[in-house]
Structure formats: C-alpha cells, structure tokens
Amino acid sequence: MKRRNLIVGLGAGFLAGCSKVGKSDPMQSLFKLAEDWHRGAHRALAGKRGLAQEFTKADISPFFRGNGTTDPGDAAYTAHAATGFAGWTIAVTGLVDRPLELTLEQIKALPQRTQITRHDCVEGWSAIGEWTGPQLGTMLDLAGVQPNANYVVFRCADVLNGSAYYESVDMVDAYHPQTIVAHALNGAPLPVANGAPLRMRIERQLGYKSAKYVTAIEAVESLDGIHGGKGGYWEDRSDYQWYAGA
Ligand SMILES: Nc1nc2c(c(=O)[nH]1)N[C@H]1C(S)=C(S)[C@@H](COP(=O)(O)O)O[C@H]1N2
Ligand SMILES: [Mo]
C-alpha cells in the first residue's frame, strides 16, 4: 500500500514531464499505474532470489577499478560527458504500455536505493562499492511491462572490439530489490570508467552482467535475434554463462 502511494504520488509531477505519457489524460495514467501495481504478475517476483550480501561504509574499496570499456570515447558520448550528462536520457521500451524517455534528473527524482555490495569480475578481482539509484522494478512499473515480457535487455553506449556491449536478465532479476539503475558510486556521480551516467547493478550475478553506459532498457519476450542471441556481449563470444549467479 505504501509503495502504491509512492508511485501514484510520484506520477503526478513525474509523468507530466513525459511526452509519450502526457498525451493521455493524466488521471487515467495514474489510475492505470495503480491498476498495474495490483495486477502486476511480474512484481510478485520481487523476492524470489535472496539478497546479495551488503557491507558497511568501512568495507568500501579505496579504488573501484574500471574494467572492459572505461570510456566509450565517441563524439556524442564525449559531448555528453563535457556537460555533466545534462541532456542524457535513458529509454524504457519494448513490451511496455508506456514507452518512456527519462532524463538523468528524472532518474534521480525516483525513489532511490543505496547499497554497498561486492562486485566480482570473472577475471579474478573484486571491489566493494556503494551504489545509488532507482530500482529497475520502479521504472518497469512506470512503463507498464506487458505480461508476455520474459527478459529485460540493457543497451549500452560503448562499442567493445567492434560490437555494441549489451546484457540481459530474466524478470526475477529485473524485479530483484537490489537491481538498480545506478547514477552514483560512493556518493558521487558515476565516474566515466564505471559507466557514467547510468549503469546497472545486478548484484546476484558476476560483474559482466552489470551493464555500464546504459542508453535503453528493453522488455522482450525472447532473446532470439538480439545480437548473437545468447543474451549478452560476452555470452555471444565466450564461455561466459548467461545466468552468472549463485
Ligand atoms: N557497457 C559495458 N558494460 C560493462 C562492461 C563493458 O565493457 N561495457 N564490462 C563488464 C565487466 S566484465 C565488468 S567486471 C564490469 C566492470 O565494472 P567497472 O568498470 O565499474 O569495474 O562492467 C561490466 N559492464
Ligand atoms: Mo568482468
């Protein structure tokens, strides 16, 4: 009940700023949001996987290294970085009732979660960091994920060895309480090396699942036909597993 009020309350100011939602009657949109919340089969998945361990501020690594792409480096990204990503947007698309295009400011205006977690890279290093951002589930609820969506795909701004980086998770991890779209690391805006301005945190899985430089979040029925069809950049070209969790 508390959460429903939060989403409905947020909707009033928030959705007014979304052009694609704005064309319908705002009260109707709000009603629809509440309705989705009650019906949401996906939301029932929220607690299905246990929480990843969380740490204290004393555990935070003094330096959180960047790995893989550490700067997308193209002209468009570089121009965004020069303005502190003021004009950056992230899309929520695919099998949703209300496609969204959210600014960084709108992302920061959503209810936030902060978590101190350990990132484990398959290459054999770990680091503990404090991440802040809205839960992906909140964003999916705002967009109204359709019942036939089975996966959420993350599209990224960087090209690694000639191919766009991307990742995907199932709806259990999409609605996992610790799955957030992070805009801050250790209380400061994300450094470019760590995925500025927005990166996923998929805390129950290995580091490569936590896509950096996210430009779009896409709800899909199947991963077939998306790049190599295996659900992620590394999954398509190595023996890295699509499900990289415990
Ligand atoms: N877009 C994008 N996301 C990415 C990568 C990448 O190269 N590009 N590398 C992955 C890997 S293998 C790891 S371990 C983490 C590294 O995150 P960090 O740079 O914050 O340490 O990001 C993951 N997400
Ligand atoms: Mo990694």
Short mmCIF file of C-alpha atoms and ligand atoms in Angstrom, two decimals:
data_model
loop_
_atom_site.label_atom_id
_atom_site.label_comp_id
_atom_site.label_asym_id
_atom_site.label_seq_id
_atom_site.Cartn_x
_atom_site.Cartn_y
_atom_site.Cartn_z
CA MET A 1 0.00 0.00 0.00
CA LYS A 2 2.80 2.34 0.93
CA ARG A 3 4.60 1.62 -2.29
CA ARG A 4 1.50 2.13 -4.37
CA ASN A 5 1.01 5.57 -2.86
CA LEU A 6 4.60 6.35 -3.62
CA ILE A 7 4.24 5.50 -7.28
CA VAL A 8 0.91 7.28 -7.64
CA GLY A 9 2.22 10.34 -5.76
CA LEU A 10 5.32 10.40 -7.88
CA GLY A 11 3.28 10.06 -11.03
CA ALA A 12 1.60 13.43 -10.66
CA GLY A 13 4.67 15.57 -11.24
CA PHE A 14 6.81 12.99 -12.88
CA LEU A 15 4.66 11.72 -15.68
CA ALA A 16 3.61 15.24 -16.61
CA GLY A 17 7.16 15.63 -17.91
CA CYS A 18 6.99 12.55 -20.12
CA SER A 19 5.70 13.45 -23.55
CA LYS A 20 4.70 9.95 -24.51
CA VAL A 21 2.54 9.59 -21.42
CA GLY A 22 1.36 13.18 -21.42
CA LYS A 23 -0.90 12.84 -24.39
CA SER A 24 -3.43 10.78 -22.44
CA ASP A 25 -5.49 12.09 -19.52
CA PRO A 26 -3.11 12.26 -16.53
CA MET A 27 -5.69 10.91 -14.10
CA GLN A 28 -6.23 7.95 -16.34
CA SER A 29 -2.48 7.33 -16.40
CA LEU A 30 -2.36 7.42 -12.63
CA PHE A 31 -5.26 5.04 -12.36
CA LYS A 32 -3.55 2.73 -14.79
CA LEU A 33 -0.37 2.79 -12.72
CA ALA A 34 -2.28 1.80 -9.59
CA GLU A 35 -4.07 -0.90 -11.53
CA ASP A 36 -0.80 -2.27 -12.86
CA TRP A 37 0.55 -2.39 -9.34
CA HIS A 38 -2.35 -4.51 -8.14
CA ARG A 39 -2.32 -6.81 -11.10
CA GLY A 40 1.41 -6.96 -11.70
CA ALA A 41 2.33 -10.59 -12.01
CA HIS A 42 5.91 -9.51 -12.53
CA ARG A 43 6.03 -7.64 -9.26
CA ALA A 44 5.29 -10.86 -7.40
CA LEU A 45 8.75 -12.00 -8.48
CA ALA A 46 10.48 -9.35 -6.38
CA GLY A 47 11.67 -11.56 -3.55
CA LYS A 48 12.32 -14.77 -5.47
CA ARG A 49 16.09 -14.64 -5.23
CA GLY A 50 17.66 -13.82 -1.87
CA LEU A 51 19.57 -10.63 -1.26
CA ALA A 52 23.25 -10.37 -2.09
CA GLN A 53 25.37 -9.57 0.95
CA GLU A 54 25.56 -5.88 1.81
CA PHE A 55 28.56 -4.32 3.53
CA THR A 56 29.33 -1.25 5.66
CA LYS A 57 31.00 2.01 4.69
CA ALA A 58 34.17 0.76 6.40
CA ASP A 59 34.34 -2.05 3.82
CA ILE A 60 34.29 0.22 0.74
CA SER A 61 37.32 -0.29 -1.50
CA PRO A 62 39.54 2.80 -1.71
CA PHE A 63 39.54 2.49 -5.51
CA PHE A 64 36.92 0.86 -7.72
CA ARG A 65 38.74 -0.03 -10.90
CA GLY A 66 37.22 0.32 -14.34
CA ASN A 67 37.13 -2.80 -16.50
CA GLY A 68 36.19 -3.54 -20.11
CA THR A 69 35.26 -0.23 -21.70
CA THR A 70 36.50 2.61 -19.50
CA ASP A 71 35.37 5.40 -21.85
CA PRO A 72 33.01 4.94 -24.81
CA GLY A 73 35.05 7.72 -26.40
CA ASP A 74 32.80 8.56 -29.37
CA ALA A 75 31.91 12.16 -30.18
CA ALA A 76 28.35 12.01 -28.84
CA TYR A 77 29.34 10.45 -25.52
CA THR A 78 32.29 12.81 -25.12
CA ALA A 79 29.99 15.80 -25.71
CA HIS A 80 27.54 14.50 -23.07
CA ALA A 81 30.39 13.98 -20.60
CA ALA A 82 31.56 17.56 -21.14
CA THR A 83 28.16 18.85 -19.97
CA GLY A 84 27.94 16.52 -16.97
CA PHE A 85 25.39 14.42 -18.91
CA ALA A 86 22.75 17.17 -18.51
CA GLY A 87 20.99 16.08 -21.72
CA TRP A 88 21.41 12.33 -21.27
CA THR A 89 18.30 10.18 -21.49
CA ILE A 90 17.51 6.53 -20.94
CA ALA A 91 14.67 4.81 -22.76
CA VAL A 92 12.33 2.16 -21.39
CA THR A 93 10.98 0.40 -24.46
CA GLY A 94 9.86 -2.87 -25.96
CA LEU A 95 6.91 -4.74 -24.44
CA VAL A 96 5.63 -1.85 -22.33
CA ASP A 97 2.33 0.04 -22.31
CA ARG A 98 4.00 3.45 -21.96
CA PRO A 99 7.44 3.80 -23.58
CA LEU A 100 9.49 6.26 -21.54
CA GLU A 101 12.44 8.51 -22.25
CA LEU A 102 13.78 9.63 -18.88
CA THR A 103 16.35 12.30 -18.17
CA LEU A 104 19.06 11.86 -15.58
CA GLU A 105 17.17 14.34 -13.40
CA GLN A 106 14.01 12.23 -13.61
CA ILE A 107 16.01 9.13 -12.71
CA LYS A 108 17.32 10.93 -9.62
CA ALA A 109 13.77 12.04 -8.70
CA LEU A 110 12.54 8.44 -8.44
CA PRO A 111 12.63 6.66 -5.06
CA GLN A 112 16.26 5.69 -4.52
CA ARG A 113 18.05 2.66 -3.11
CA THR A 114 21.62 2.75 -1.80
CA GLN A 115 23.54 -0.50 -1.33
CA ILE A 116 27.12 -1.43 -0.52
CA THR A 117 27.96 -4.61 -2.39
CA ARG A 118 30.89 -6.62 -3.67
CA HIS A 119 31.48 -6.75 -7.40
CA ASP A 120 33.16 -9.94 -8.61
CA CYS A 121 34.73 -9.98 -12.06
CA VAL A 122 35.43 -13.34 -13.70
CA GLU A 123 38.90 -12.05 -14.49
CA GLY A 124 39.71 -12.54 -10.82
CA TRP A 125 39.27 -9.26 -8.99
CA SER A 126 36.63 -7.89 -6.63
CA ALA A 127 35.77 -4.46 -5.26
CA ILE A 128 33.24 -3.17 -2.75
CA GLY A 129 31.31 -0.02 -3.62
CA GLU A 130 28.24 1.93 -2.58
CA TRP A 131 25.73 2.32 -5.41
CA THR A 132 22.67 4.58 -5.55
CA GLY A 133 19.77 4.69 -7.98
CA PRO A 134 16.15 3.71 -8.53
CA GLN A 135 15.17 0.06 -8.56
CA LEU A 136 14.72 -1.19 -12.09
CA GLY A 137 11.31 -2.51 -10.97
CA THR A 138 10.10 1.03 -10.28
CA MET A 139 10.96 2.04 -13.83
CA LEU A 140 9.37 -1.07 -15.31
CA ASP A 141 6.20 -0.36 -13.33
CA LEU A 142 6.11 3.22 -14.60
CA ALA A 143 6.38 1.95 -18.16
CA GLY A 144 3.87 -0.85 -17.58
CA VAL A 145 5.65 -4.05 -18.55
CA GLN A 146 3.39 -6.36 -20.51
CA PRO A 147 2.71 -9.92 -19.29
CA ASN A 148 4.50 -11.55 -22.23
CA ALA A 149 7.84 -9.90 -21.38
CA ASN A 150 10.28 -12.57 -20.19
CA TYR A 151 13.58 -10.65 -20.28
CA VAL A 152 14.94 -7.15 -19.93
CA VAL A 153 17.76 -6.17 -22.30
CA PHE A 154 20.22 -3.37 -21.48
CA ARG A 155 21.59 -1.43 -24.44
CA CYS A 156 24.87 0.41 -23.89
CA ALA A 157 26.63 3.38 -25.45
CA ASP A 158 30.00 1.66 -25.89
CA VAL A 159 31.39 -0.45 -28.68
CA LEU A 160 33.90 -3.05 -27.49
CA ASN A 161 36.14 -4.68 -30.13
CA GLY A 162 33.70 -3.62 -32.85
CA SER A 163 30.43 -4.74 -31.22
CA ALA A 164 27.92 -2.93 -29.02
CA TYR A 165 28.01 -4.09 -25.41
CA TYR A 166 24.65 -5.34 -24.15
CA GLU A 167 23.29 -7.58 -21.43
CA SER A 168 20.00 -9.09 -20.29
CA VAL A 169 18.30 -10.58 -17.24
CA ASP A 170 15.11 -12.51 -16.58
CA MET A 171 12.13 -10.93 -14.81
CA VAL A 172 13.20 -12.35 -11.43
CA ASP A 173 16.45 -10.38 -11.55
CA ALA A 174 14.75 -7.41 -13.24
CA TYR A 175 12.42 -7.07 -10.23
CA HIS A 176 15.02 -8.09 -7.65
CA PRO A 177 15.13 -5.40 -4.94
CA GLN A 178 18.89 -4.90 -5.39
CA THR A 179 18.68 -4.49 -9.16
CA ILE A 180 19.14 -0.75 -9.55
CA VAL A 181 19.97 1.73 -12.28
CA ALA A 182 22.88 3.42 -10.53
CA HIS A 183 23.88 7.04 -11.11
CA ALA A 184 26.23 7.30 -8.12
CA LEU A 185 29.23 5.40 -6.77
CA ASN A 186 30.33 6.10 -3.19
CA GLY A 187 28.08 9.17 -3.01
CA ALA A 188 29.41 10.88 -6.14
CA PRO A 189 28.19 10.82 -9.75
CA LEU A 190 29.46 7.69 -11.55
CA PRO A 191 32.95 8.14 -12.96
CA VAL A 192 33.21 7.60 -16.71
CA ALA A 193 35.32 4.47 -16.09
CA ASN A 194 32.49 2.93 -14.05
CA GLY A 195 29.69 3.57 -16.56
CA ALA A 196 28.62 7.22 -16.34
CA PRO A 197 26.00 8.44 -16.21
CA LEU A 198 23.88 5.29 -15.65
CA ARG A 199 24.82 1.67 -15.14
CA MET A 200 23.06 -1.44 -13.98
CA ARG A 201 23.81 -3.19 -10.72
CA ILE A 202 22.81 -6.85 -10.91
CA GLU A 203 24.07 -7.84 -7.50
CA ARG A 204 23.42 -11.57 -7.51
CA GLN A 205 25.47 -12.12 -10.64
CA LEU A 206 29.03 -11.70 -11.89
CA GLY A 207 30.40 -8.33 -12.97
CA TYR A 208 29.82 -8.64 -16.69
CA LYS A 209 26.02 -8.65 -16.15
CA SER A 210 26.17 -5.12 -14.67
CA ALA A 211 25.98 -3.18 -17.94
CA LYS A 212 27.57 0.28 -17.97
CA TYR A 213 26.68 3.35 -20.10
CA VAL A 214 23.04 2.20 -20.38
CA THR A 215 21.00 4.03 -23.02
CA ALA A 216 17.94 1.79 -23.21
CA ILE A 217 16.10 -0.80 -21.17
CA GLU A 218 14.02 -3.04 -23.39
CA ALA A 219 11.42 -5.59 -22.30
CA VAL A 220 11.36 -8.55 -24.69
CA GLU A 221 9.69 -11.92 -25.00
CA SER A 222 12.77 -13.74 -26.32
CA LEU A 223 16.49 -13.10 -26.74
CA ASP A 224 16.48 -14.69 -30.21
CA GLY A 225 17.66 -12.31 -32.88
CA ILE A 226 19.26 -9.84 -30.48
CA HIS A 227 22.94 -9.69 -31.47
CA GLY A 228 24.21 -13.30 -31.16
CA GLY A 229 21.04 -14.46 -29.39
CA LYS A 230 22.78 -15.53 -26.18
CA GLY A 231 21.70 -12.51 -24.16
CA GLY A 232 24.95 -10.62 -23.71
CA TYR A 233 28.15 -9.37 -25.28
CA TRP A 234 30.34 -11.93 -23.51
CA GLU A 235 27.77 -14.73 -23.71
CA ASP A 236 27.81 -14.33 -27.51
CA ARG A 237 31.60 -14.65 -27.84
CA SER A 238 32.95 -16.70 -24.92
CA ASP A 239 32.00 -19.44 -22.49
CA TYR A 240 30.58 -16.88 -20.03
CA GLN A 241 27.18 -18.12 -18.88
CA TRP A 242 24.01 -16.05 -19.37
CA TYR A 243 22.98 -16.85 -15.81
CA ALA A 244 26.03 -15.76 -13.85
CA GLY A 245 24.63 -16.06 -10.35
CA ALA A 246 24.59 -18.38 -7.40
N1 LIG B 1 28.83 -1.28 -21.32
C1 LIG B 1 29.71 -2.09 -20.71
N2 LIG B 1 29.34 -2.64 -19.55
C2 LIG B 1 30.19 -3.44 -18.89
C3 LIG B 1 31.47 -3.77 -19.43
C4 LIG B 1 31.82 -3.18 -20.67
O1 LIG B 1 32.93 -3.37 -21.20
N3 LIG B 1 30.91 -2.33 -21.27
N4 LIG B 1 32.30 -4.64 -18.75
C5 LIG B 1 31.68 -5.53 -17.75
C6 LIG B 1 32.62 -6.20 -16.87
S1 LIG B 1 33.41 -7.58 -17.43
C7 LIG B 1 32.79 -5.82 -15.58
S2 LIG B 1 33.76 -6.69 -14.49
C8 LIG B 1 32.16 -4.58 -15.09
C9 LIG B 1 33.23 -3.61 -14.64
O2 LIG B 1 32.65 -2.53 -13.98
P1 LIG B 1 33.61 -1.36 -13.54
O3 LIG B 1 34.23 -0.79 -14.79
O4 LIG B 1 32.78 -0.39 -12.79
O5 LIG B 1 34.68 -2.00 -12.68
O6 LIG B 1 31.35 -3.91 -16.04
C10 LIG B 1 30.66 -4.76 -16.91
N5 LIG B 1 29.80 -3.97 -17.71
MO MO B 2 34.32 -8.60 -15.59
#
